[in-house]
mmCIF file of C-alpha atoms and ligand atoms in Angstrom:
data_model
loop_
_atom_site.group_PDB
_atom_site.id
_atom_site.type_symbol
_atom_site.label_atom_id
_atom_site.label_comp_id
_atom_site.label_asym_id
_atom_site.label_seq_id
_atom_site.Cartn_x
_atom_site.Cartn_y
_atom_site.Cartn_z
ATOM 1 C CA MET X 281 -0.265 0.033 -0.038
ATOM 2 C CA SER X 282 0.897 3.483 -0.510
ATOM 3 C CA ILE X 283 1.778 5.952 2.416
ATOM 4 C CA VAL X 284 -1.365 8.070 1.716
ATOM 5 C CA ALA X 285 -3.409 4.841 1.658
ATOM 6 C CA ASN X 286 -1.803 3.819 4.721
ATOM 7 C CA ILE X 287 -2.423 6.668 6.667
ATOM 8 C CA LYS X 288 -6.373 6.865 5.212
ATOM 9 C CA GLU X 289 -6.654 3.268 6.415
ATOM 10 C CA ILE X 290 -5.699 4.387 9.904
ATOM 11 C CA GLU X 291 -7.511 7.542 9.744
ATOM 12 C CA LYS X 292 -10.481 5.775 9.006
ATOM 13 C CA GLU X 293 -10.314 3.576 12.151
ATOM 14 C CA THR X 294 -9.552 6.617 14.776
ATOM 15 C CA SER X 295 -11.326 9.742 13.305
ATOM 16 C CA THR X 296 -14.954 8.258 14.275
ATOM 17 C CA LYS X 297 -13.413 7.595 17.529
ATOM 18 C CA GLY X 298 -12.299 11.281 18.231
ATOM 19 C CA VAL X 299 -8.534 10.211 18.194
ATOM 20 C CA THR X 300 -6.076 12.511 16.482
ATOM 21 C CA LEU X 301 -3.483 11.012 14.485
ATOM 22 C CA VAL X 302 0.049 12.357 14.532
ATOM 23 C CA ALA X 303 2.391 10.799 11.553
ATOM 24 C CA VAL X 304 5.471 10.125 13.308
ATOM 25 C CA SER X 305 7.877 11.147 9.957
ATOM 26 C CA LYS X 306 11.709 10.838 11.866
ATOM 27 C CA THR X 307 14.337 9.725 9.616
ATOM 28 C CA LYS X 308 12.262 9.906 6.654
ATOM 29 C CA PRO X 309 12.791 12.278 3.872
ATOM 30 C CA ILE X 310 10.846 15.464 2.707
ATOM 31 C CA GLU X 311 9.662 14.144 -0.487
ATOM 32 C CA MET X 312 7.196 11.282 1.547
ATOM 33 C CA LEU X 313 6.072 13.890 3.783
ATOM 34 C CA MET X 314 5.199 15.971 1.174
ATOM 35 C CA GLU X 315 3.399 12.716 -0.162
ATOM 36 C CA VAL X 316 1.308 12.827 2.822
ATOM 37 C CA TYR X 317 0.804 16.974 2.917
ATOM 38 C CA ASN X 318 -0.257 16.816 -0.631
ATOM 39 C CA ALA X 319 -3.078 14.456 0.030
ATOM 40 C CA GLY X 320 -4.199 16.957 2.923
ATOM 41 C CA PHE X 321 -2.603 15.805 5.856
ATOM 42 C CA LYS X 322 -0.808 18.080 7.916
ATOM 43 C CA ARG X 323 0.282 17.010 11.545
ATOM 44 C CA PHE X 324 3.817 15.332 11.560
ATOM 45 C CA GLY X 325 5.598 14.146 14.917
ATOM 46 C CA GLU X 326 9.409 13.948 15.150
ATOM 47 C CA ASN X 327 11.728 13.228 17.727
ATOM 48 C CA TYR X 328 15.032 15.280 17.097
ATOM 49 C CA VAL X 329 15.611 19.208 17.086
ATOM 50 C CA GLN X 330 17.912 19.452 14.205
ATOM 51 C CA GLU X 331 15.925 17.214 12.142
ATOM 52 C CA LEU X 332 12.301 18.674 12.714
ATOM 53 C CA THR X 333 13.672 22.406 12.326
ATOM 54 C CA GLU X 334 15.149 21.418 9.147
ATOM 55 C CA LYS X 335 11.840 19.913 7.825
ATOM 56 C CA TYR X 336 10.007 22.868 9.268
ATOM 57 C CA GLU X 337 12.087 25.216 7.167
ATOM 58 C CA SER X 338 11.883 23.581 4.009
ATOM 59 C CA MET X 339 8.102 22.418 4.384
ATOM 60 C CA PRO X 340 4.834 24.631 3.885
ATOM 61 C CA LYS X 341 4.010 26.572 6.976
ATOM 62 C CA ASP X 342 0.251 25.559 7.900
ATOM 63 C CA ILE X 343 1.954 22.016 9.027
ATOM 64 C CA GLU X 344 1.066 21.340 12.622
ATOM 65 C CA TRP X 345 4.441 20.215 14.101
ATOM 66 C CA HIS X 346 4.675 17.966 17.082
ATOM 67 C CA PHE X 347 7.819 17.141 19.360
ATOM 68 C CA ILE X 348 7.780 13.619 20.686
ATOM 69 C CA GLY X 349 11.078 12.821 21.620
ATOM 70 C CA HIS X 350 13.368 13.734 24.874
ATOM 71 C CA LEU X 351 14.000 17.266 24.827
ATOM 72 C CA GLN X 352 17.156 19.107 26.279
ATOM 73 C CA SER X 353 16.539 22.383 27.741
ATOM 74 C CA ASN X 354 19.175 24.179 25.705
ATOM 75 C CA LYS X 355 17.501 22.828 22.362
ATOM 76 C CA VAL X 356 13.859 24.345 23.419
ATOM 77 C CA LYS X 357 14.894 27.769 21.745
ATOM 78 C CA TYR X 358 15.048 26.181 18.036
ATOM 79 C CA ILE X 359 11.442 24.576 18.076
ATOM 80 C CA ALA X 360 9.948 27.186 20.117
ATOM 81 C CA PRO X 361 9.221 29.747 17.452
ATOM 82 C CA PHE X 362 6.728 27.077 15.846
ATOM 83 C CA VAL X 363 6.199 23.748 17.292
ATOM 84 C CA SER X 364 2.568 23.154 17.974
ATOM 85 C CA LEU X 365 2.621 20.456 20.631
ATOM 86 C CA ILE X 366 5.646 19.274 23.040
ATOM 87 C CA HIS X 367 4.344 15.600 23.866
ATOM 88 C CA SER X 368 7.489 14.980 26.091
ATOM 89 C CA VAL X 369 7.798 17.081 28.762
ATOM 90 C CA ASP X 370 9.789 15.467 31.672
ATOM 91 C CA SER X 371 10.466 18.177 34.205
ATOM 92 C CA PHE X 372 9.823 21.570 35.804
ATOM 93 C CA LYS X 373 12.983 22.875 34.354
ATOM 94 C CA LEU X 374 12.228 21.940 30.745
ATOM 95 C CA LEU X 375 8.649 23.326 31.265
ATOM 96 C CA GLN X 376 10.180 26.640 32.674
ATOM 97 C CA GLU X 377 12.471 26.940 29.627
ATOM 98 C CA ILE X 378 9.637 26.321 27.484
ATOM 99 C CA ASN X 379 7.694 29.056 28.927
ATOM 100 C CA LYS X 380 11.000 31.221 28.406
ATOM 101 C CA GLN X 381 11.303 30.544 24.767
ATOM 102 C CA ALA X 382 7.469 30.702 23.987
ATOM 103 C CA ALA X 383 7.711 34.292 25.910
ATOM 104 C CA LYS X 384 10.388 35.008 23.660
ATOM 105 C CA ASN X 385 8.542 34.330 20.410
ATOM 106 C CA ASN X 386 5.040 35.672 21.671
ATOM 107 C CA ARG X 387 3.194 32.623 21.946
ATOM 108 C CA VAL X 388 1.658 30.057 24.090
ATOM 109 C CA ILE X 389 3.260 26.736 23.723
ATOM 110 C CA ASP X 390 0.955 23.693 24.578
ATOM 111 C CA CYS X 391 2.559 20.686 26.410
ATOM 112 C CA LEU X 392 1.895 17.368 27.486
ATOM 113 C CA LEU X 393 3.506 15.928 30.916
ATOM 114 C CA GLN X 394 5.307 12.522 30.053
ATOM 115 C CA ILE X 395 4.644 10.243 32.477
ATOM 116 C CA TYR X 396 6.453 6.693 33.137
ATOM 117 C CA ILE X 397 4.950 4.125 32.876
ATOM 118 C CA ALA X 398 6.748 1.468 30.809
ATOM 119 C CA GLU X 399 8.496 -1.340 32.910
ATOM 120 C CA GLU X 400 11.887 -0.716 31.078
ATOM 121 C CA ASP X 401 13.895 2.086 32.398
ATOM 122 C CA THR X 402 15.054 2.870 28.825
ATOM 123 C CA LYS X 403 12.101 5.173 28.371
ATOM 124 C CA SER X 404 11.615 8.640 29.923
ATOM 125 C CA GLY X 405 9.281 10.343 31.874
ATOM 126 C CA MET X 406 7.951 11.654 35.198
ATOM 127 C CA THR X 407 6.752 9.691 37.973
ATOM 128 C CA GLU X 408 3.008 10.357 38.667
ATOM 129 C CA GLU X 409 4.206 11.998 41.996
ATOM 130 C CA GLU X 410 6.385 14.583 40.090
ATOM 131 C CA CYS X 411 3.524 15.273 37.598
ATOM 132 C CA LEU X 412 1.222 16.283 40.661
ATOM 133 C CA GLU X 413 3.777 18.115 42.148
ATOM 134 C CA ILE X 414 4.071 20.452 38.591
ATOM 135 C CA LEU X 415 0.058 20.530 38.452
ATOM 136 C CA GLN X 416 -0.086 21.854 42.209
ATOM 137 C CA SER X 417 2.832 23.810 42.356
ATOM 138 C CA GLU X 418 2.529 28.056 42.757
ATOM 139 C CA THR X 419 5.143 28.673 40.119
ATOM 140 C CA LEU X 420 3.218 26.997 37.436
ATOM 141 C CA LYS X 421 0.504 29.803 37.599
ATOM 142 C CA ASN X 422 3.252 32.547 36.727
ATOM 143 C CA LEU X 423 3.942 30.458 33.232
ATOM 144 C CA ALA X 424 1.739 32.391 31.123
ATOM 145 C CA ASN X 425 3.548 30.972 27.903
ATOM 146 C CA ILE X 426 2.920 27.495 28.550
ATOM 147 C CA ARG X 427 -0.307 25.638 28.265
ATOM 148 C CA ILE X 428 -0.320 21.694 30.024
ATOM 149 C CA VAL X 429 -3.128 20.091 27.966
ATOM 150 C CA GLY X 430 -2.804 16.373 28.905
ATOM 151 C CA LEU X 431 -0.329 13.422 29.487
ATOM 152 C CA MET X 432 1.778 11.376 27.317
ATOM 153 C CA GLY X 433 3.058 7.810 28.106
ATOM 154 C CA MET X 434 5.120 4.805 26.194
ATOM 155 C CA SER X 435 4.267 1.333 27.006
ATOM 156 C CA THR X 436 7.006 -1.452 27.195
ATOM 157 C CA PHE X 437 8.311 -2.573 23.853
ATOM 158 C CA THR X 438 6.901 -6.181 24.386
ATOM 159 C CA ASP X 439 4.683 -8.400 22.231
ATOM 160 C CA ASP X 440 2.870 -9.173 25.840
ATOM 161 C CA GLU X 441 -0.515 -7.285 25.070
ATOM 162 C CA ASN X 442 -1.589 -7.779 28.540
ATOM 163 C CA GLN X 443 1.358 -5.966 29.875
ATOM 164 C CA VAL X 444 0.936 -3.206 27.532
ATOM 165 C CA ARG X 445 -2.733 -2.707 28.199
ATOM 166 C CA LYS X 446 -2.067 -2.370 32.176
ATOM 167 C CA GLU X 447 0.515 0.232 31.274
ATOM 168 C CA PHE X 448 -2.118 2.167 29.113
ATOM 169 C CA ARG X 449 -4.858 1.490 31.529
ATOM 170 C CA LYS X 450 -2.449 2.978 34.180
ATOM 171 C CA LEU X 451 -2.099 5.921 32.517
ATOM 172 C CA LYS X 452 -5.782 6.478 31.661
ATOM 173 C CA THR X 453 -6.836 5.649 35.577
ATOM 174 C CA PHE X 454 -4.009 8.560 36.717
ATOM 175 C CA HIS X 455 -5.720 10.940 34.138
ATOM 176 C CA SER X 456 -9.312 10.201 35.177
ATOM 177 C CA SER X 457 -8.030 11.122 38.776
ATOM 178 C CA LEU X 458 -6.725 14.148 37.948
ATOM 179 C CA LEU X 459 -9.851 15.498 35.790
ATOM 180 C CA SER X 460 -12.001 16.882 38.183
ATOM 181 C CA SER X 461 -9.429 19.167 39.323
ATOM 182 C CA HIS X 462 -7.528 19.713 36.219
ATOM 183 C CA PRO X 463 -10.083 19.650 33.648
ATOM 184 C CA TYR X 464 -8.036 21.546 30.708
ATOM 185 C CA LEU X 465 -6.195 18.039 30.965
ATOM 186 C CA LYS X 466 -7.938 16.768 27.746
ATOM 187 C CA THR X 467 -5.387 15.168 25.987
ATOM 188 C CA ILE X 468 -4.103 11.543 26.448
ATOM 189 C CA SER X 469 -1.338 10.648 23.764
ATOM 190 C CA MET X 470 -0.670 7.145 23.924
ATOM 191 C CA GLY X 471 -0.399 4.292 21.179
ATOM 192 C CA MET X 472 2.137 3.800 18.406
ATOM 193 C CA SER X 473 2.294 1.189 15.407
ATOM 194 C CA GLY X 474 2.201 -1.876 16.948
ATOM 195 C CA ASP X 475 -0.281 -0.787 20.129
ATOM 196 C CA TYR X 476 -2.480 2.259 18.822
ATOM 197 C CA ALA X 477 -5.555 -0.186 18.922
ATOM 198 C CA ILE X 478 -5.160 -1.443 22.567
ATOM 199 C CA ALA X 479 -4.295 2.234 23.273
ATOM 200 C CA ILE X 480 -7.846 3.767 22.066
ATOM 201 C CA GLU X 481 -9.435 0.855 23.695
ATOM 202 C CA GLU X 482 -7.755 1.948 26.668
ATOM 203 C CA GLY X 483 -9.009 5.501 26.321
ATOM 204 C CA SER X 484 -6.334 7.236 24.264
ATOM 205 C CA THR X 485 -6.936 10.541 22.516
ATOM 206 C CA MET X 486 -3.744 10.937 20.058
ATOM 207 C CA ILE X 487 -1.963 8.222 18.840
ATOM 208 C CA ARG X 488 1.472 8.967 17.336
ATOM 209 C CA VAL X 489 2.007 6.306 14.314
ATOM 210 C CA GLY X 490 5.154 6.091 12.337
ATOM 211 C CA SER X 491 6.352 2.739 10.495
ATOM 212 C CA LYS X 492 2.567 1.853 9.665
ATOM 213 C CA ILE X 493 2.488 4.681 7.472
ATOM 214 C CA PHE X 494 5.820 5.202 6.195
ATOM 215 C CA GLY X 495 7.308 1.590 6.400
ATOM 216 C CA ASN X 496 10.305 0.334 8.790
ATOM 217 C CA ARG X 497 13.064 3.114 9.412
ATOM 218 C CA SER X 498 16.587 2.509 9.207
ATOM 219 C CA TYR X 499 19.318 3.753 10.929
ATOM 220 C CA PRO X 500 22.952 4.041 10.077
ATOM 221 C CA THR X 501 24.780 1.491 11.984
HETATM 222 C C1 LIG F 620 8.981 6.598 17.064
HETATM 223 C C2 LIG F 620 7.947 7.156 18.051
HETATM 224 C C3 LIG F 620 6.460 6.819 17.359
HETATM 225 C C4 LIG F 620 6.077 6.151 16.337
HETATM 226 O O1 LIG F 620 6.630 4.842 16.373
HETATM 227 P P1 LIG F 620 6.081 3.495 15.562
HETATM 228 O O2 LIG F 620 6.166 2.676 16.299
HETATM 229 O O3 LIG F 620 7.117 3.548 14.015
HETATM 230 O O4 LIG F 620 4.802 4.122 14.871
HETATM 231 C C5 LIG F 620 6.058 7.279 18.548
HETATM 232 N N1 LIG F 620 6.485 7.913 19.526
HETATM 233 C C6 LIG F 620 7.495 8.155 19.817
HETATM 234 C C7 LIG F 620 7.723 8.982 21.196
HETATM 235 C C8 LIG F 620 8.653 7.873 19.166
HETATM 236 O O5 LIG F 620 9.807 7.973 19.474
#
């Protein structure tokens, strides 16, 4: 199937459920992204600052760019002028830096707090306690140039569906527990190519799909 057919297929499954699809285009050439763009799809996710910035500069300006990878504070300035949603906020320090750079650009940047739900310790994110601390902190009220709009989580990389489902359910349960006091947390970004069906069953509102759209990624060895 073509890239465009892949994306239409996934959108057919998800749009009726109110789930937003982010096409994860990391490592893929601009021609491939343009094929998708020309078919009318304008929401892409990238996980490296430099790659994202290069693609932003050479592509049409009505694209919604999502940053999904680990973000170093000293690199926030490069994406602050244009990024739509940062999925991967894993510390208060990073949030403060995003606020600072957003202010310099006269913008308000939407952010998700990445919660650590997997069993692997290779995945980043914060604990539920750290998340609560941020949401309840007085300092947060002074950060006028960021808006926390939800949570993000990545499951363990495993074939064990029960394990994956358990982790997504944990994130959804935590999210539900926050909603009454923090009703602005609308988004739960969970689910990738291999597990988005489970994630949607468990309450995801946003999925980040790469290889199922663009094919497998090859990295230089
Ligand atoms: C690469 C990546 C994805 C997409 O992965 P696929 O398995 O190719 O769909 C989703 N989320 C994050 C954070 C990623 O780094």
